[in-house]
Tab-separated table of C-alpha atoms and ligand atoms in Angstrom:
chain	number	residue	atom	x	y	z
C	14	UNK	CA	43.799	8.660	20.755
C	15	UNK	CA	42.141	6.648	23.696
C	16	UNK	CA	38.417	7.250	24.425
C	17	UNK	CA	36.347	5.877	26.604
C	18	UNK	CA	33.907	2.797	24.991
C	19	UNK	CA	31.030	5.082	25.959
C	20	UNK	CA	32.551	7.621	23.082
C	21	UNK	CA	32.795	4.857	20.305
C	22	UNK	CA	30.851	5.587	17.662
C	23	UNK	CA	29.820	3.492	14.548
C	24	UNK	CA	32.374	4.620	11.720
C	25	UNK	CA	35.529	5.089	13.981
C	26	UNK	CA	38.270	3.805	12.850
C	27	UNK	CA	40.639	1.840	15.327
C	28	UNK	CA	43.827	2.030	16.037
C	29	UNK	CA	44.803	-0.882	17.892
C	30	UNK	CA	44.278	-5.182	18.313
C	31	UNK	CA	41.495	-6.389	20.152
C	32	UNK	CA	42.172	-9.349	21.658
C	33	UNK	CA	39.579	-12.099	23.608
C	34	UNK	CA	42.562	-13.710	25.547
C	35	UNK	CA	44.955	-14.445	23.001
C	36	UNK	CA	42.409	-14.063	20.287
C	37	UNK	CA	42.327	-11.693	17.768
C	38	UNK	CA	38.574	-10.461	17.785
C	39	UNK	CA	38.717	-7.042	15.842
C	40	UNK	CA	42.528	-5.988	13.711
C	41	UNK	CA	43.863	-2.927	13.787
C	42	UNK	CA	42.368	-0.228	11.450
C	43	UNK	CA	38.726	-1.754	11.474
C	44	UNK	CA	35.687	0.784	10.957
C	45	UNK	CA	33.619	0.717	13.804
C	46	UNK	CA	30.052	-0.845	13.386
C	47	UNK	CA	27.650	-1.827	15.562
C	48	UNK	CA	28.670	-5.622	16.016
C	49	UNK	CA	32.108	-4.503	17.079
C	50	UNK	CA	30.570	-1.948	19.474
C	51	UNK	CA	28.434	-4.768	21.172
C	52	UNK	CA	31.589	-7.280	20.907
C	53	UNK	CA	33.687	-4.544	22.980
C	54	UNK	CA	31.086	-3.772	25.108
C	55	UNK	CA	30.778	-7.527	26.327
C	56	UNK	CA	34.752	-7.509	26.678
C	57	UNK	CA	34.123	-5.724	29.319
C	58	UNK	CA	37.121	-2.730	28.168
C	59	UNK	CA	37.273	0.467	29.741
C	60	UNK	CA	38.821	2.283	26.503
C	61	UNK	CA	39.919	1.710	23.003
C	62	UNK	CA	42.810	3.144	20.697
C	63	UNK	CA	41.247	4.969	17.512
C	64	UNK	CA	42.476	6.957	14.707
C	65	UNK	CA	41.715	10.687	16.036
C	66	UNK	CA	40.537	11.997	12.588
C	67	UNK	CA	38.117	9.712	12.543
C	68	UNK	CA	36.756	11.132	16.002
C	69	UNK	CA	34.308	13.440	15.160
C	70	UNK	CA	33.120	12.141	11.776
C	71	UNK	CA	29.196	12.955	11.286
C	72	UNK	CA	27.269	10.496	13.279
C	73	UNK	CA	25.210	9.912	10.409
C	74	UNK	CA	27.734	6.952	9.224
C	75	UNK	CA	27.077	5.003	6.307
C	76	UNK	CA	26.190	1.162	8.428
C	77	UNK	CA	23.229	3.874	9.792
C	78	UNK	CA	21.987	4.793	6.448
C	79	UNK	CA	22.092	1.284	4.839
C	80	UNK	CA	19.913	0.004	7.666
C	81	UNK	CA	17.966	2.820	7.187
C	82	UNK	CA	17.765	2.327	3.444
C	83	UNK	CA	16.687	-1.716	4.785
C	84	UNK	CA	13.813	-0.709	6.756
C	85	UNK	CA	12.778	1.773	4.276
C	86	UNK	CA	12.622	-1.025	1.795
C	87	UNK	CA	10.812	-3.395	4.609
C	88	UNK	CA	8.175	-0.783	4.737
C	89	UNK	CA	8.051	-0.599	1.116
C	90	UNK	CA	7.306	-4.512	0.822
C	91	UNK	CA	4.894	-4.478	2.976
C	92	UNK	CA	3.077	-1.329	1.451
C	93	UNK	CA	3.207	-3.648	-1.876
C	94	UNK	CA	2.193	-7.090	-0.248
C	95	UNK	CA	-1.377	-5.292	1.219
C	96	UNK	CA	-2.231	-4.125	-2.569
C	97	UNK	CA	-1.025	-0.813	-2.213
C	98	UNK	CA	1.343	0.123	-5.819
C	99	UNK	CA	1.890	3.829	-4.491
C	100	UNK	CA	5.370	3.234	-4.146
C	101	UNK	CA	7.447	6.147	-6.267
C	102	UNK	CA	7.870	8.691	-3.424
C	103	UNK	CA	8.800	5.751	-1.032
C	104	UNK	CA	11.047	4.326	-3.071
C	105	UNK	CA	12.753	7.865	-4.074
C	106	UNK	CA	13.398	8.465	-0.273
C	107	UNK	CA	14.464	4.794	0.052
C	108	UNK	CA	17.321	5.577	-3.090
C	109	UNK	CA	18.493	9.248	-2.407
C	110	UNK	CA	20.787	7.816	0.424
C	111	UNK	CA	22.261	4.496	-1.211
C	112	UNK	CA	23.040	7.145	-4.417
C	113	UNK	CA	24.692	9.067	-1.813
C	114	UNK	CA	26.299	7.131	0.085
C	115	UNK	CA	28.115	5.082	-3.079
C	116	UNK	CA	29.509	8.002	-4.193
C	117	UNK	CA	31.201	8.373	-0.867
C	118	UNK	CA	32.357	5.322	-0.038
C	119	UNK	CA	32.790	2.593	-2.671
C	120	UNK	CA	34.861	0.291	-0.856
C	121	UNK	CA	31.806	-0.081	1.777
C	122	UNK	CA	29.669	-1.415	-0.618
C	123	UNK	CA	31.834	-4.042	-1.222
C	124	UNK	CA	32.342	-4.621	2.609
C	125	UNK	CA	28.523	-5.226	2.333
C	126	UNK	CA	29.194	-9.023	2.066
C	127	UNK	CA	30.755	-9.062	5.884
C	128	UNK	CA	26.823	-8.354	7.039
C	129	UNK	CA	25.278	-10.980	9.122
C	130	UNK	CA	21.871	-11.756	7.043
C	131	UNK	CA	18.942	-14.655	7.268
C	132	UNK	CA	15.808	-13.116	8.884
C	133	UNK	CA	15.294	-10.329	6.282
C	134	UNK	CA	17.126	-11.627	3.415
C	135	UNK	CA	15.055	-9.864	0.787
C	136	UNK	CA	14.595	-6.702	2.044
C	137	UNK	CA	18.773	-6.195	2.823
C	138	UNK	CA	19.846	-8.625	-0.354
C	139	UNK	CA	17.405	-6.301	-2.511
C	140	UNK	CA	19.389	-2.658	-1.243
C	141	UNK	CA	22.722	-5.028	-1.348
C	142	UNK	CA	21.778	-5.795	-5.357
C	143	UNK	CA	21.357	-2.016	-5.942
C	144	UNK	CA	24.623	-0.632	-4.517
C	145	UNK	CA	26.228	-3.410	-6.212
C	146	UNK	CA	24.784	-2.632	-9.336
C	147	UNK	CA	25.488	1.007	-8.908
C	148	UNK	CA	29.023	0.356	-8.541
C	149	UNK	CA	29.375	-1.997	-11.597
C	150	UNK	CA	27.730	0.628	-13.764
C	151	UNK	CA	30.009	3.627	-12.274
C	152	UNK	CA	32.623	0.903	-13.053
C	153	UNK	CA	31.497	0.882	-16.704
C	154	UNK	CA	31.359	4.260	-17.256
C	155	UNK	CA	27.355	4.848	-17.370
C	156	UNK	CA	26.085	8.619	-16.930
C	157	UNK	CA	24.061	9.582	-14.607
C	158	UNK	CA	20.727	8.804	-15.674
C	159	UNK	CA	22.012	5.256	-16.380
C	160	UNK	CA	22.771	4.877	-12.610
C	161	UNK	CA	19.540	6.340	-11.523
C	162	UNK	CA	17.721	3.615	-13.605
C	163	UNK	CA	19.969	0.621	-12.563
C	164	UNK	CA	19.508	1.850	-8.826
C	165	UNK	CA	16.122	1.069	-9.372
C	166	UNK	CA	15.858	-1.962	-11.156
C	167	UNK	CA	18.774	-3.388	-8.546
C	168	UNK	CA	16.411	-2.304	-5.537
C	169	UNK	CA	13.220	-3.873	-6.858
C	170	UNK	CA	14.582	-6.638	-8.868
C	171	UNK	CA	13.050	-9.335	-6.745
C	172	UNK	CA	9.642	-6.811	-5.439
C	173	UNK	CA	7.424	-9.598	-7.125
C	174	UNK	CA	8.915	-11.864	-4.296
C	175	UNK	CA	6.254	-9.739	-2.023
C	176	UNK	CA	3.754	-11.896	-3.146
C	177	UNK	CA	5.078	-14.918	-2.801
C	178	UNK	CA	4.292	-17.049	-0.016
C	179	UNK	CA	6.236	-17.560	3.414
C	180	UNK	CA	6.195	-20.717	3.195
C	181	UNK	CA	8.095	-20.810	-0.344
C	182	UNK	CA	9.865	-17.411	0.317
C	183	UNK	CA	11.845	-18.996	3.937
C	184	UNK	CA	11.556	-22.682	3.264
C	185	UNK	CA	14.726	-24.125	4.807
C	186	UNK	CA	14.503	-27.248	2.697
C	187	UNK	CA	14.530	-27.874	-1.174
C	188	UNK	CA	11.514	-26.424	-3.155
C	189	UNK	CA	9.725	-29.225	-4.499
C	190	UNK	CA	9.462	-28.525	-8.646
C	191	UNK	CA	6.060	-27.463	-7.899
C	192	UNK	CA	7.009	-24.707	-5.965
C	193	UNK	CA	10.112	-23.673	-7.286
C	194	UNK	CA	7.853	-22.974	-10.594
C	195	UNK	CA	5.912	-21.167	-7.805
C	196	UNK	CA	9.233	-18.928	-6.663
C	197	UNK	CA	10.322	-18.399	-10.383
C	198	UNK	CA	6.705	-16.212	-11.068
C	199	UNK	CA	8.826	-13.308	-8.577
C	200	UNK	CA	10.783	-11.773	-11.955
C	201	UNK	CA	7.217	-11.722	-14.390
C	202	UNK	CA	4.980	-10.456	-11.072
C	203	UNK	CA	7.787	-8.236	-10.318
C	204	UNK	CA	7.578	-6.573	-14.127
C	205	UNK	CA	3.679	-6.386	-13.603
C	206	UNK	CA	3.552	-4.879	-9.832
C	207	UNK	CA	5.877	-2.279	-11.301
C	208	UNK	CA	3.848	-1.502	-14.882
C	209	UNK	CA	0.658	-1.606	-12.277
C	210	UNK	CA	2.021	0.889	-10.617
C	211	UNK	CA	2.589	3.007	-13.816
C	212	UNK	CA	5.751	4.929	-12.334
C	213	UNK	CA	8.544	3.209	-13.957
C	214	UNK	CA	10.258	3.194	-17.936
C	215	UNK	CA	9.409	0.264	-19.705
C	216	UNK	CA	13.478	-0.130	-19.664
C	217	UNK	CA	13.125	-0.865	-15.840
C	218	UNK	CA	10.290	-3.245	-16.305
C	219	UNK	CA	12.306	-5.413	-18.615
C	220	UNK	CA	15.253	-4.682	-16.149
C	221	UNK	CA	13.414	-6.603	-13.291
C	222	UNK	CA	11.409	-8.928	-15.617
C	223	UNK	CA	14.754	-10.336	-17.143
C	224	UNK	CA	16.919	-10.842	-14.243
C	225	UNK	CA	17.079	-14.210	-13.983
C	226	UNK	CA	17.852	-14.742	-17.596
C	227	UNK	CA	21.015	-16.238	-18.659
C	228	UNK	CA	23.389	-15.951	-21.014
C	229	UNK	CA	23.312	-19.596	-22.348
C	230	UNK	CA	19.324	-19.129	-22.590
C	231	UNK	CA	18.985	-21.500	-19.793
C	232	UNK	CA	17.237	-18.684	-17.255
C	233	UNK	CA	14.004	-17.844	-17.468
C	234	UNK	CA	11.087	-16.467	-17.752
C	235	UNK	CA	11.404	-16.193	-20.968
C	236	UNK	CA	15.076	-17.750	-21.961
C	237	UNK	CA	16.715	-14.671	-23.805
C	238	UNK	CA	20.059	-15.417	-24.602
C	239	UNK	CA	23.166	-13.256	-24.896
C	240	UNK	CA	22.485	-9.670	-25.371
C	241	UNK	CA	19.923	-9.732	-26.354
C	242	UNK	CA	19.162	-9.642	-22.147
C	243	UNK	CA	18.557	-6.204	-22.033
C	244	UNK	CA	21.529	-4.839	-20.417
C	245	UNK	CA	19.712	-3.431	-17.273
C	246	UNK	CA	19.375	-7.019	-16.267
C	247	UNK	CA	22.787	-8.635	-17.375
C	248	UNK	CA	24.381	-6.491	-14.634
C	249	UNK	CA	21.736	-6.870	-12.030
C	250	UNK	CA	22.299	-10.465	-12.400
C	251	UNK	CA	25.815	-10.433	-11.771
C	252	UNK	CA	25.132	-8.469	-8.315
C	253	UNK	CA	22.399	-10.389	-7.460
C	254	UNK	CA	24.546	-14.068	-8.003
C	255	UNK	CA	27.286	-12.453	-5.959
C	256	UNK	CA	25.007	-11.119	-3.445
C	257	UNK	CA	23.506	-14.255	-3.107
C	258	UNK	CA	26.471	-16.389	-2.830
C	259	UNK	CA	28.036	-14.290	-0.149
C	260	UNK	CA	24.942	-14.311	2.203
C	261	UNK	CA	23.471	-16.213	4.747
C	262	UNK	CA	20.448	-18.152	3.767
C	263	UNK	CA	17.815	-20.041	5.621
C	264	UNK	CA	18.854	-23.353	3.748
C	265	UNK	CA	23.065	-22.693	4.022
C	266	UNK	CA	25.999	-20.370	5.294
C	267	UNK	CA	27.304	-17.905	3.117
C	268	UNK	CA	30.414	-18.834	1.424
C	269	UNK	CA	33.763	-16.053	1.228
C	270	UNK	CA	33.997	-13.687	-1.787
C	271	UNK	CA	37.004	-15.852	-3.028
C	272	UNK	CA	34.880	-18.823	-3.231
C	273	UNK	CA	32.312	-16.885	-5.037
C	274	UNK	CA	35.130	-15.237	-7.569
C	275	UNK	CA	36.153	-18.568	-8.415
C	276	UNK	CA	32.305	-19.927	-8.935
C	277	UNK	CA	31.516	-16.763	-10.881
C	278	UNK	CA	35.090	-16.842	-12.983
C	279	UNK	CA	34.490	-20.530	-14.125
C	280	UNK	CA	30.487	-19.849	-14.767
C	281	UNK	CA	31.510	-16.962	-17.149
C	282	UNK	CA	31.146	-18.334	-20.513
C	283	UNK	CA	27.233	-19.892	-19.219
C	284	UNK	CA	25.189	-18.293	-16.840
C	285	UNK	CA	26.468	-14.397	-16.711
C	286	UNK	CA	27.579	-12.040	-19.229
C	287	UNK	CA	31.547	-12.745	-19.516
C	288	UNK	CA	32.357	-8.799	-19.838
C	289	UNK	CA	30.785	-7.565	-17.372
C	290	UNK	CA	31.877	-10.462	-14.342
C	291	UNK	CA	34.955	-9.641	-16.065
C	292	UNK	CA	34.685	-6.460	-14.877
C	293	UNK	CA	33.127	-6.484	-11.592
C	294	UNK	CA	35.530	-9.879	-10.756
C	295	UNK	CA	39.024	-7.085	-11.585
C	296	UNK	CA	37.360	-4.455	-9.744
C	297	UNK	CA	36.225	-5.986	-6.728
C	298	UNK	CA	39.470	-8.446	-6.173
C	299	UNK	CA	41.197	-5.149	-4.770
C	300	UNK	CA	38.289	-4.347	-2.359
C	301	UNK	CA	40.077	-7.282	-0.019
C	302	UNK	CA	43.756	-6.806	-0.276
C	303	UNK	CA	45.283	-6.444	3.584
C	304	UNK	CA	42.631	-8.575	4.332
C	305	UNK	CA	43.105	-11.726	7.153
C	306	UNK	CA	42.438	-15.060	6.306
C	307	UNK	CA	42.970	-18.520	7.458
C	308	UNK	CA	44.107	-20.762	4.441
C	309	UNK	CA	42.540	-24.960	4.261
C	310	UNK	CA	46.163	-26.004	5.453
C	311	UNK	CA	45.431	-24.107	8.677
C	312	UNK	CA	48.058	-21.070	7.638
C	313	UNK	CA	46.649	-17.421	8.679
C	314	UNK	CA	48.223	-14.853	6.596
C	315	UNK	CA	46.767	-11.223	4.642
C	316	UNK	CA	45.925	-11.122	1.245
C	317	UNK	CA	49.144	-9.506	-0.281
C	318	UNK	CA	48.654	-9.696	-3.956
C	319	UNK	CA	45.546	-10.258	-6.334
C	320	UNK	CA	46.838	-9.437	-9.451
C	321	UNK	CA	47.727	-12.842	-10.332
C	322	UNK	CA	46.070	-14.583	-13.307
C	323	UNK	CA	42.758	-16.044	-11.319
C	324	UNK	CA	41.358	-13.389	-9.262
C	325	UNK	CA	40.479	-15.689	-6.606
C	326	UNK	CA	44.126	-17.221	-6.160
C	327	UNK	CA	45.712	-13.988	-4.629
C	328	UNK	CA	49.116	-13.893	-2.970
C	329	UNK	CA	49.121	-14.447	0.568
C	330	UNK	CA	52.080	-13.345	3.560
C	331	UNK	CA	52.407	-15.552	6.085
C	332	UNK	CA	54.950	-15.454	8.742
C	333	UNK	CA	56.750	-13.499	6.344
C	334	UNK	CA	56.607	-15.829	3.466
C	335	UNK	CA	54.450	-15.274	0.321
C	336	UNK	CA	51.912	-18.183	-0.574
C	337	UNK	CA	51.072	-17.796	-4.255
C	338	UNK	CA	47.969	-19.147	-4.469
C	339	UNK	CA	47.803	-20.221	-8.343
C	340	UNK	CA	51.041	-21.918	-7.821
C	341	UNK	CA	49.011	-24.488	-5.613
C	342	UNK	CA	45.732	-25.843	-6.658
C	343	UNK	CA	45.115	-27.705	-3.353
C	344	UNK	CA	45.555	-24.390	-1.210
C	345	UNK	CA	42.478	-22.455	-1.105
C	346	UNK	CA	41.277	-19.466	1.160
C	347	UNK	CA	38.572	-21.362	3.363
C	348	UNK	CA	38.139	-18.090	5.709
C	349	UNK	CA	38.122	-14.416	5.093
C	350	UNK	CA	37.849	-12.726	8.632
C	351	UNK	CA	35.893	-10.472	9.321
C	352	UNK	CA	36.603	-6.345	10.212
N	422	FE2	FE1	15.207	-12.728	-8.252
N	423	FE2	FE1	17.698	-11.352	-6.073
């Protein structure tokens, strides 16, 4: 159905090409979020093509509640950074809509990657962490109360980074050891903030305190190896590297999931627990196919396949022609475009 662009809401679906000239700017069968609204707005279009089910879907959309969820989390920081450890209640009404909105949508979350983030990297990269780890744990089977708890160690993994300076925190340039020692304090202030504020398990203190362990023993603070890293943070860990990875940063541009699979699938055996990037690397492989991307040789094609050995060498069609990416080392995905 055609509507006018002054009826296109966030969480439409569309049902046609939008071209810039002869460039494709948003495919077919996107869901509508705000960037696209602004992008069709400046195109200057009097209408757009979009699925008619989708019409009158609550405007309450998911991209709405995650930025909530950010600027509930902002406030939250900030509470934290002026002394203030009062946090349950805010944190509560900060959770109730991620749990929510997971359970609705889990292909979103992994969409989550495609936002645009540098100025509040913490506060979006800390609600990014708990979906993710929300997801891996419904993934692995854990009840209820299990999710509840990972929610919250995902969300407040890095709260200890609230009191850590700017000038560390958004330095665009290499910490100096000095204050890299500085920036590694976040995980152990984290674990005290939250035991200050005397509203969270001990098994969500370690949770936070531990997430930067690895499983070779080379993390810190406190170099646990193995599993003896108490669960809670072997699978915030894996969300937080891919979280990381996929994100803008002050100091360099994200890099594409595939890039990241194949970083995370070699890295298995030191830094994360094997099983459970295992897991999350099967899972989330899927959460791309149809996909557009543009390959290093300059060939644009969709993801068509991903169940090939390596997760991160899927099949790709290109004018009509499968490209199977683990039959050619030198071929790699360089772009994944964006919905
Ligand atoms: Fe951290
Ligand atoms: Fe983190």
């Amino acid at each position: 159905m055609r509507i006018n662009i002054d009826r296109l809401q966030v969480g439409m679906t569309l049902d046609e090409n939008i071209y810039r000239g002869v460039q494709l700017v948003i495919s077919h069968g996107a869901i509508i979020n705000r960037r696209h609204i602004e992008m069709i707005q400046r195109l200057d279009l009097e209408s757009v093509q979009v699925l008619e089910t989708t019409i009158n879907q609550s405007p309450e959309n998911n991209d709405d509640k995650y930025r909530q969820s950010v600027e509930k989390f902002k406030a939250i920081c900030h509470t934290v950074t002026l002394g203030n450890l009062k946090i349950y209640d805010a944190v509560k009404d900060c959770l109730d809509p991620i749990l929510k909105q997971i359970e609705n949508n889990e292909k979103m979350a992994m969409q989550l990657w495609q936002i645009e983030t540098a100025d509040f990297y913490t506060y979006e990269h800390s609600v990014k962490v708990c979906m993710l780890s929300i997801l891996l744990s419904k993934w692995m089977e854990k009840d209820q109360s299990f999710i509840e708890d990972i929610a919250l160690v995902g969300l407040l993994h890095d709260i200890g980074k609230c009191n850590i300076p700017n000038e560390i925190l958004n330095k665009p340039d290499k910490l100096t050891p000095g204050e890299f020692q500085v920036m590694k304090t976040h995980a152990t202030l984290g674990s005290v903030l939250l035991n200050m504020s005397k509203a969270y398990s001990e098994k969500i203190l370690k949770g936070v305190l531990h997430h930067h362990e690895r499983f070779d023993g080379k993390g810190y603070p406190t170099q646990l190896s193995g599993i003896n890293i108490p669960e809670y943070a072997r699978i915030v860990a894996v969300a937080d590297v891919f979280d990381a990875m996929t994100s803008n940063r002050v100091y360099r541009d994200r890099m594409n999931p595939y890039q990241v699979f194949e970083i995370m699938y070699e890295g298995m055996g030191g830094g994360l627990d094997p099983d459970i990037t295992k897991l999350f690397l099967n899972k989330v492989k899927r959460c791309y196919l149809g996909m557009e991307v543009i390959l290093n040789n300059g060939q644009l094609g969709i993801i068509e396949n991903v169940d090939t050995l390596y997760p991160y060498r899927p099949v790709i069609k290109s004018d009509e022609k499968l490209v199977d990416l683990t039959n050619d080392g030198y071929i790699e995905i360089e772009y994944l475009k964006i919905q």
